[in-house]
Tab-separated table of C-alpha atoms and ligand atoms in Angstrom:
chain	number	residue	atom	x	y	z
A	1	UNK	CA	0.000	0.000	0.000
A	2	UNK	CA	1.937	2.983	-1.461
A	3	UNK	CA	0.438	6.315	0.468
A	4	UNK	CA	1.653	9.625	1.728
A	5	UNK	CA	0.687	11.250	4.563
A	6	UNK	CA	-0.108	15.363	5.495
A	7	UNK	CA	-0.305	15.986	9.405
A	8	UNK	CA	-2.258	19.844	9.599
A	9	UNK	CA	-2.149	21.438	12.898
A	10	UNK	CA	-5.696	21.530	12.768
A	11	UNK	CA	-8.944	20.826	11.337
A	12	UNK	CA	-9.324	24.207	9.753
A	13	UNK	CA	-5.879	23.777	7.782
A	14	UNK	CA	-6.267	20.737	7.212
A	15	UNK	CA	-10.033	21.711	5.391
A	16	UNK	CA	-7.966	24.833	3.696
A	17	UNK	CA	-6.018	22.251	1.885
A	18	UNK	CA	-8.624	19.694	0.808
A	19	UNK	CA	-10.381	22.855	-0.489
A	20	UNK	CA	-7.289	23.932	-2.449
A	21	UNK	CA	-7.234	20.781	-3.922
A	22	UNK	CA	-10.560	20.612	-4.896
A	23	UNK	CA	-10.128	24.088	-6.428
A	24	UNK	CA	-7.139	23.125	-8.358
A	25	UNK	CA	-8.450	19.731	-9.502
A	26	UNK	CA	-11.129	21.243	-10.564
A	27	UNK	CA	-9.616	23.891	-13.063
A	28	UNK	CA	-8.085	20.874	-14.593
A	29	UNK	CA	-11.476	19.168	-16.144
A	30	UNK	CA	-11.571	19.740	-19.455
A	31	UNK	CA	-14.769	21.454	-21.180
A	32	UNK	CA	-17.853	19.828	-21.033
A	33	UNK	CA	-16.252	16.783	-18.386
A	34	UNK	CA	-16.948	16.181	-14.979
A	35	UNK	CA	-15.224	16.114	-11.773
A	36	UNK	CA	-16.491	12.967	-10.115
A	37	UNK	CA	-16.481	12.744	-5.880
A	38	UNK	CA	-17.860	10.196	-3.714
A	39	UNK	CA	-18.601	11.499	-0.473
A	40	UNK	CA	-18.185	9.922	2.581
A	41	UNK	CA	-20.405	10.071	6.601
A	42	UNK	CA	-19.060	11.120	9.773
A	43	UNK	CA	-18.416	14.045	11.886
A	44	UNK	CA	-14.759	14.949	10.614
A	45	UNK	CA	-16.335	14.803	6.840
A	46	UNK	CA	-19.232	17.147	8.191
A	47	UNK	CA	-16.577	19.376	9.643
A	48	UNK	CA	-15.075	20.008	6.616
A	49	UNK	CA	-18.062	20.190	4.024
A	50	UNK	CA	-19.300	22.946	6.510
A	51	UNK	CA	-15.825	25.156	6.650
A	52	UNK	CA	-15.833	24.724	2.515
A	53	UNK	CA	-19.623	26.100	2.990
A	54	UNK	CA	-18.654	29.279	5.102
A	55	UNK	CA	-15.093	29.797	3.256
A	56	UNK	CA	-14.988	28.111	-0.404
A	57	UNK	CA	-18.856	28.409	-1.793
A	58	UNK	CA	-18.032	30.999	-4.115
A	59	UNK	CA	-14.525	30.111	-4.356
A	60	UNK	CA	-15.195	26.616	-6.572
A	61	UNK	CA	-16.590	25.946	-9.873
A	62	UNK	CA	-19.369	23.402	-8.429
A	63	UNK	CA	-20.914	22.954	-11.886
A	64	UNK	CA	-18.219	20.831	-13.087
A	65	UNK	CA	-18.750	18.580	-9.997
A	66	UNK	CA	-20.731	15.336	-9.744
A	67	UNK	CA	-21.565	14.263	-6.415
A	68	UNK	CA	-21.946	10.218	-5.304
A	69	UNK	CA	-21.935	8.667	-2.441
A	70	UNK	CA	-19.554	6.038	-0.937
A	71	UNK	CA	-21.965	4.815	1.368
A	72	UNK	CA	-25.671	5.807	3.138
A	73	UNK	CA	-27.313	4.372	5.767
A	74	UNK	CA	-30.520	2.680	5.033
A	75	UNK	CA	-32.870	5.624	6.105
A	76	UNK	CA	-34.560	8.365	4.053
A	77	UNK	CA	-33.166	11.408	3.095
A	78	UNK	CA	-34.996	13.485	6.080
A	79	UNK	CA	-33.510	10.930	8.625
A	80	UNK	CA	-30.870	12.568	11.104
A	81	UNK	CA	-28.626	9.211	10.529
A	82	UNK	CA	-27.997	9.570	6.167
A	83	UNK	CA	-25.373	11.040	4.984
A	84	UNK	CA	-27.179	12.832	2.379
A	85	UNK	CA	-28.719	15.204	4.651
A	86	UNK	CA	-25.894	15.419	6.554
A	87	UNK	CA	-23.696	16.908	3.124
A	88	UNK	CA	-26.922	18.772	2.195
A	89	UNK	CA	-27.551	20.901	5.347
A	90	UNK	CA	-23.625	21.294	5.828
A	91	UNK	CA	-22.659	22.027	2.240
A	92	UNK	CA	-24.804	21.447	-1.002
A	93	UNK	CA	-27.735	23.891	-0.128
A	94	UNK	CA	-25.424	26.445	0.549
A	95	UNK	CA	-22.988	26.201	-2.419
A	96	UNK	CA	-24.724	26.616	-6.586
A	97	UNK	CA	-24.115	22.992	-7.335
A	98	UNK	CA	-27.259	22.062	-9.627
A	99	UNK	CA	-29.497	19.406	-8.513
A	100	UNK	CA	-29.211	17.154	-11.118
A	101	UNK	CA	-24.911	16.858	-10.148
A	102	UNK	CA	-26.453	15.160	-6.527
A	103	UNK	CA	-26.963	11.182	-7.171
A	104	UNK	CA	-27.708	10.180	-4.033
A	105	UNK	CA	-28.189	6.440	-2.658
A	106	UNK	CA	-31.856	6.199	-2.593
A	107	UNK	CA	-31.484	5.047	0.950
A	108	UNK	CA	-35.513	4.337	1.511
A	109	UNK	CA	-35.394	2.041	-0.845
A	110	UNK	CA	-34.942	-1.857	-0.628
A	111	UNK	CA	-31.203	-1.976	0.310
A	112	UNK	CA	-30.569	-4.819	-1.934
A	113	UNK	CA	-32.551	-3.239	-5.412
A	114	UNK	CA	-30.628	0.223	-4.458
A	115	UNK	CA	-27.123	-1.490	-4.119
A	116	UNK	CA	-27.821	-2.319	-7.546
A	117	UNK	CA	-29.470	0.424	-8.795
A	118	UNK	CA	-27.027	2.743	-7.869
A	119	UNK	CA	-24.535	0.397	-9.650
A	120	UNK	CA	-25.815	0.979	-12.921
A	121	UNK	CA	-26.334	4.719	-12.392
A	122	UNK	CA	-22.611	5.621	-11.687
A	123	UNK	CA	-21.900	2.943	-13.924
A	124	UNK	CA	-23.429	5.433	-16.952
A	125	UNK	CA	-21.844	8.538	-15.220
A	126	UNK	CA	-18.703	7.993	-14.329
A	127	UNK	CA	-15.886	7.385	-16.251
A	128	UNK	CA	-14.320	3.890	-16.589
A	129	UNK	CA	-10.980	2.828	-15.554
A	130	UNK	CA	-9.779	-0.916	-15.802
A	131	UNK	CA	-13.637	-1.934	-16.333
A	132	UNK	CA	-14.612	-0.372	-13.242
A	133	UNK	CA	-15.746	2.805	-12.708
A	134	UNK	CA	-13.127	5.253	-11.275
A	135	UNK	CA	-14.105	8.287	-8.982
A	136	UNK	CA	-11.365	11.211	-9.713
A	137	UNK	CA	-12.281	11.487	-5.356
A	138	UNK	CA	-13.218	9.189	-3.212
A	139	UNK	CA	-13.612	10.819	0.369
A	140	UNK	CA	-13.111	8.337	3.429
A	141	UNK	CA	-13.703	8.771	6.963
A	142	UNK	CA	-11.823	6.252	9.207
A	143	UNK	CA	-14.383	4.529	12.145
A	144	UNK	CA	-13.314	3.702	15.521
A	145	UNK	CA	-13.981	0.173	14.340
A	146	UNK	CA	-11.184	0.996	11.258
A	147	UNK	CA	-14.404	0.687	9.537
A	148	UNK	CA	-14.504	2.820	6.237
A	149	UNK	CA	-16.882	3.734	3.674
A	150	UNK	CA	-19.601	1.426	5.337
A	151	UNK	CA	-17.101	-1.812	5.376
A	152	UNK	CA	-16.715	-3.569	8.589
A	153	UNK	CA	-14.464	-5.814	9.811
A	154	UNK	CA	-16.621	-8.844	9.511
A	155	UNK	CA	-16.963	-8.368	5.871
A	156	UNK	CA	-13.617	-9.347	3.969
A	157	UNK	CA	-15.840	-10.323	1.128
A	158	UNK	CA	-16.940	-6.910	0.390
A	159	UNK	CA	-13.231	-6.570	-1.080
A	160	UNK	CA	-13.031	-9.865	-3.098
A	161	UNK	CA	-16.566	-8.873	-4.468
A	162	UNK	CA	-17.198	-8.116	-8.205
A	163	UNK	CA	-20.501	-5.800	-7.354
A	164	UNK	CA	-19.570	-1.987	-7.205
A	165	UNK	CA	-22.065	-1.618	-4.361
A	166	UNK	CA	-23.196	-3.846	-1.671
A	167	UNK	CA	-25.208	-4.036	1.165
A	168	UNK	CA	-23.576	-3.959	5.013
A	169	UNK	CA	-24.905	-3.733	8.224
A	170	UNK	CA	-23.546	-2.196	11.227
A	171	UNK	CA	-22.456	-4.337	13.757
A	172	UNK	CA	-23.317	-2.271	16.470
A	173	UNK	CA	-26.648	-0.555	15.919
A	174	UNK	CA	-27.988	-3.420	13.142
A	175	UNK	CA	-29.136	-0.980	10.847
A	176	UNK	CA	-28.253	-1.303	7.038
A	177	UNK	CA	-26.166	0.510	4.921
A	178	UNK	CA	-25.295	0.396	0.937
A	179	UNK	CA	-21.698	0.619	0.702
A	180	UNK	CA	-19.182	0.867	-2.088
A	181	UNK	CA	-16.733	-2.008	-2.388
A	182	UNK	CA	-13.149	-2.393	-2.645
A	183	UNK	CA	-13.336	-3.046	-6.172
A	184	UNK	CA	-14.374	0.240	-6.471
A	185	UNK	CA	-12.844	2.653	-3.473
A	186	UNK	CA	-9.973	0.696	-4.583
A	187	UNK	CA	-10.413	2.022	-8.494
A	188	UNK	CA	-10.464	5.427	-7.705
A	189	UNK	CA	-8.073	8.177	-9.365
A	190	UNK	CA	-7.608	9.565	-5.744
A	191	UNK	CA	-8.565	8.505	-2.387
A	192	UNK	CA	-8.381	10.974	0.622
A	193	UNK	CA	-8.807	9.720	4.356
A	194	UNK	CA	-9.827	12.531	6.461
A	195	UNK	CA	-9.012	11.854	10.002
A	196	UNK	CA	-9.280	13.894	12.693
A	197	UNK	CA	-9.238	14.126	16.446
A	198	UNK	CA	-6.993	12.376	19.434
A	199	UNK	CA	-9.794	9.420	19.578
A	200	UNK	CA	-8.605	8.126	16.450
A	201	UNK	CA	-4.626	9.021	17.021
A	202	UNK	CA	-4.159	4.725	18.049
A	203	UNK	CA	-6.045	3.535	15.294
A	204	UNK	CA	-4.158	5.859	12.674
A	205	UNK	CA	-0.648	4.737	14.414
A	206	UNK	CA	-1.875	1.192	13.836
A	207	UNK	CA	-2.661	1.028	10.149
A	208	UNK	CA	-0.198	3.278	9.059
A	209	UNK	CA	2.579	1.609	10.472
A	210	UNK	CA	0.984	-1.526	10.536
A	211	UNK	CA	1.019	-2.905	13.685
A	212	UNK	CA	0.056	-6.764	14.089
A	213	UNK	CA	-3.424	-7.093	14.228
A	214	UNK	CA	-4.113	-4.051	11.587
A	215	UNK	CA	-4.550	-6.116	8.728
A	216	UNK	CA	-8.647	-6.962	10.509
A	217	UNK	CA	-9.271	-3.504	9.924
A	218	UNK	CA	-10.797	-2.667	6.291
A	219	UNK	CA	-9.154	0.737	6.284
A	220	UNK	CA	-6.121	-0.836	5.526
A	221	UNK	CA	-7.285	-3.090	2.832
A	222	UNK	CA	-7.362	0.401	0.743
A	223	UNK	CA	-4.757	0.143	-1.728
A	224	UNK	CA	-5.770	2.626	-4.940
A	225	UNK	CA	-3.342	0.219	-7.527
A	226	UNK	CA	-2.245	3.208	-9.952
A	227	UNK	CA	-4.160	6.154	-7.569
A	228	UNK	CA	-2.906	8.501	-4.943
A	229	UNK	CA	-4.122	7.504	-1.367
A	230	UNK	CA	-3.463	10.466	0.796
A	231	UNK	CA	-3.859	10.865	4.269
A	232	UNK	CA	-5.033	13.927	5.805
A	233	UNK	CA	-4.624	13.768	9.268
A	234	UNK	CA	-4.494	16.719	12.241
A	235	UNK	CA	-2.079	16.722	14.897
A	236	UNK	CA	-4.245	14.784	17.376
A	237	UNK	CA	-4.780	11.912	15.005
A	238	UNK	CA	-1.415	11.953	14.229
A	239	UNK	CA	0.337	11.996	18.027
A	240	UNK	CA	0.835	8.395	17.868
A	241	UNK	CA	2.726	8.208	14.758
A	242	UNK	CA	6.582	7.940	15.007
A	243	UNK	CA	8.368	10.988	14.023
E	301	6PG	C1	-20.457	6.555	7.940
E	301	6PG	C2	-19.145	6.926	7.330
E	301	6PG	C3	-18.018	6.328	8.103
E	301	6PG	C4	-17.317	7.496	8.718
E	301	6PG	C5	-16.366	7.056	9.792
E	301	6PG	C6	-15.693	8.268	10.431
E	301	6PG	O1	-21.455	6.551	7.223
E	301	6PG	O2	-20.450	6.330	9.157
E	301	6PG	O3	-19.090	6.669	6.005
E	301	6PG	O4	-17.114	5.565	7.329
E	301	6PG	O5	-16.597	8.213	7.732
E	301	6PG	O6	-17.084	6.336	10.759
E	301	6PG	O7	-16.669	8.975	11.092
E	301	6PG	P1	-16.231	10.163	12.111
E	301	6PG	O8	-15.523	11.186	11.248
E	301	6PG	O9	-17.545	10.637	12.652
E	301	6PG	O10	-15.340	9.559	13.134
C-alpha cells in the first residue's frame, strides 16, 4: 500500500487544503467533463463540508462537480442518521451545485434493489478505468472500528466482491447501509482519508505503520493500484505516529 501522509495542525488547515485541492483539480477538467467525488459520513467529513460552505462556496466551480456517495445508511433522506442530509444541510444547499450533479443512494429504498441500482447509475456517469468505474475522489472517513466507507471488519468479502455496491450492516446498531466495495474505493483516481481528532490518534498509528493485528481492519485493505491515497490527518490523530 503505497500512500503519503499530510499531518495539519488543525482541522481548519487541514479543510484549507482539501479545499485547495478541490479548487485546483477542478480547473483541470476539461470542457464539457466532470469532476467525479464520492462522499463519505461522519463528523470529521461534516466538519469540513461545513468550513468549505462558510469559506470556499463561491470560491469553486461546483458545476463541473458530480456528487456520489460512498456509502448511506438505510434511512430516508430526512432521517438525522444519512449522509445525504448530513452533506446537504452542511454544504450542497449552501454552495450553486445544480441538482441534477447530486446522485444520491436512494437510501428508503430496498437496500438490496438500491445497491444495484445505484450500480448501474454511476456505472453510466462515471468514467471507466480498468472496467470499473473510477471516482477522480473518493472521500473516506476512518471509524473507531477501522471501519470505512460502510465496510466492517466482519466483511472481507466486500473486497473480493465483483458488485460496485453492496449491502452492510452495522455491527453495532444493526441498521443497514449500501456501501461501495473495494473493487471500487480501490479504483479510484484519488482517495483521501480525512481523520481527525486524538480518539482516532491509536487507530491511525496502527494502520499506518501496521502494527500486528491491523490487517482486521478494512481501512487498511485500501490500496488505490495506480491512484494517490493520501492521508489527511491533524495533529491529534497523528500523536501516535513515530516521528
Ligand atoms: C459513515 C461513514 C463512516 C465514517 C467514519 C468516520 O457513514 O459512518 O461513512 O465511514 O466516515 O465512521 O466517522 P467520524 O468522522 O464521525 O469519526
Amino acid at each position: 500500500m503505497s500512500y503519503s501522509v499530510r499531518v495539519f495542525p488543525n482541522r481548519e488547515a487541514l479543510a484549507q487544503s482539501f479545499a485547495a485541492m478541490l479548487i485546483k483539480d477542478l480547473d483541470r477538467i476539461e470542457p464539457d467533463h466532470y469532476y467525479t467525488v464520492a462522499l463519505s459520513g461522519g463528523s470529521t467529513p461534516e466538519f469540513i463540508f461545513k468550513y468549505i460552505s462558510d469559506n470556499y462556496a463561491d470560491r469553486i466551480s461546483w458545476e463541473k462537480m458530480l456528487v456520489f456517495w460512498g456509502d448511506e445508511r438505510c434511512v430516508g433522506p430526512d432521517d438525522s442518521e444519512s449522509n445525504y442530509r448530513m452533506a446537504y444541510e452542511s454544504l450542497l444547499q449552501n454552495v450553486p451545485i445544480p441538482d441534477a450533479n447530486v446522485l444520491r443512494i436512494m437510501g428508503e429504498d430496498d437496500p438490496e434493489a438500491e445497491a444495484r441500482q445505484y450500480a448501474e447509475l454511476v456505472s453510466s456517469m462515471v468514467p471507466f478505468f480498468n472496467g470499473t468505474p473510477q471516482f477522480d475522489l473518493m472521500l473516506l472517513g476512518l471509524g473507531d472500528d477501522g471501519h470505512t466507507a460502510s465496510v466492517f471488519p466482519d466483511r472481507p468479502d466486500l473486497f473480493a466482491t465483483t458488485r460496485l455496491f453492496d449491502v452492510a450492516v452495522h455491527p453495532g446498531t444493526g441498521r443497514k447501509r449500501i456501501t461501495a466495495t473495494g473493487r471500487l474505493i480501490n479504483n479510484s483516481s484519488k482517495i483521501y482519508y480525512i481523520v481527525t481528532g486524538s480518539g482516532k490518534a491509536s487507530i491511525v498509528s496502527e494502520i499506518l505503520e501496521k502494527k500486528a493485528g491491523s490487517e482486521r481492519y478494512p481501512a487498511s485493505w485500501i490500496n488505490p493500484g495506480s491512484g494517490q491515497l493520501l492521508w489527511m490527518l491533524d495533529s491529534e490523530s497523528a500523536s501516535l505516529l513515530k516521528k
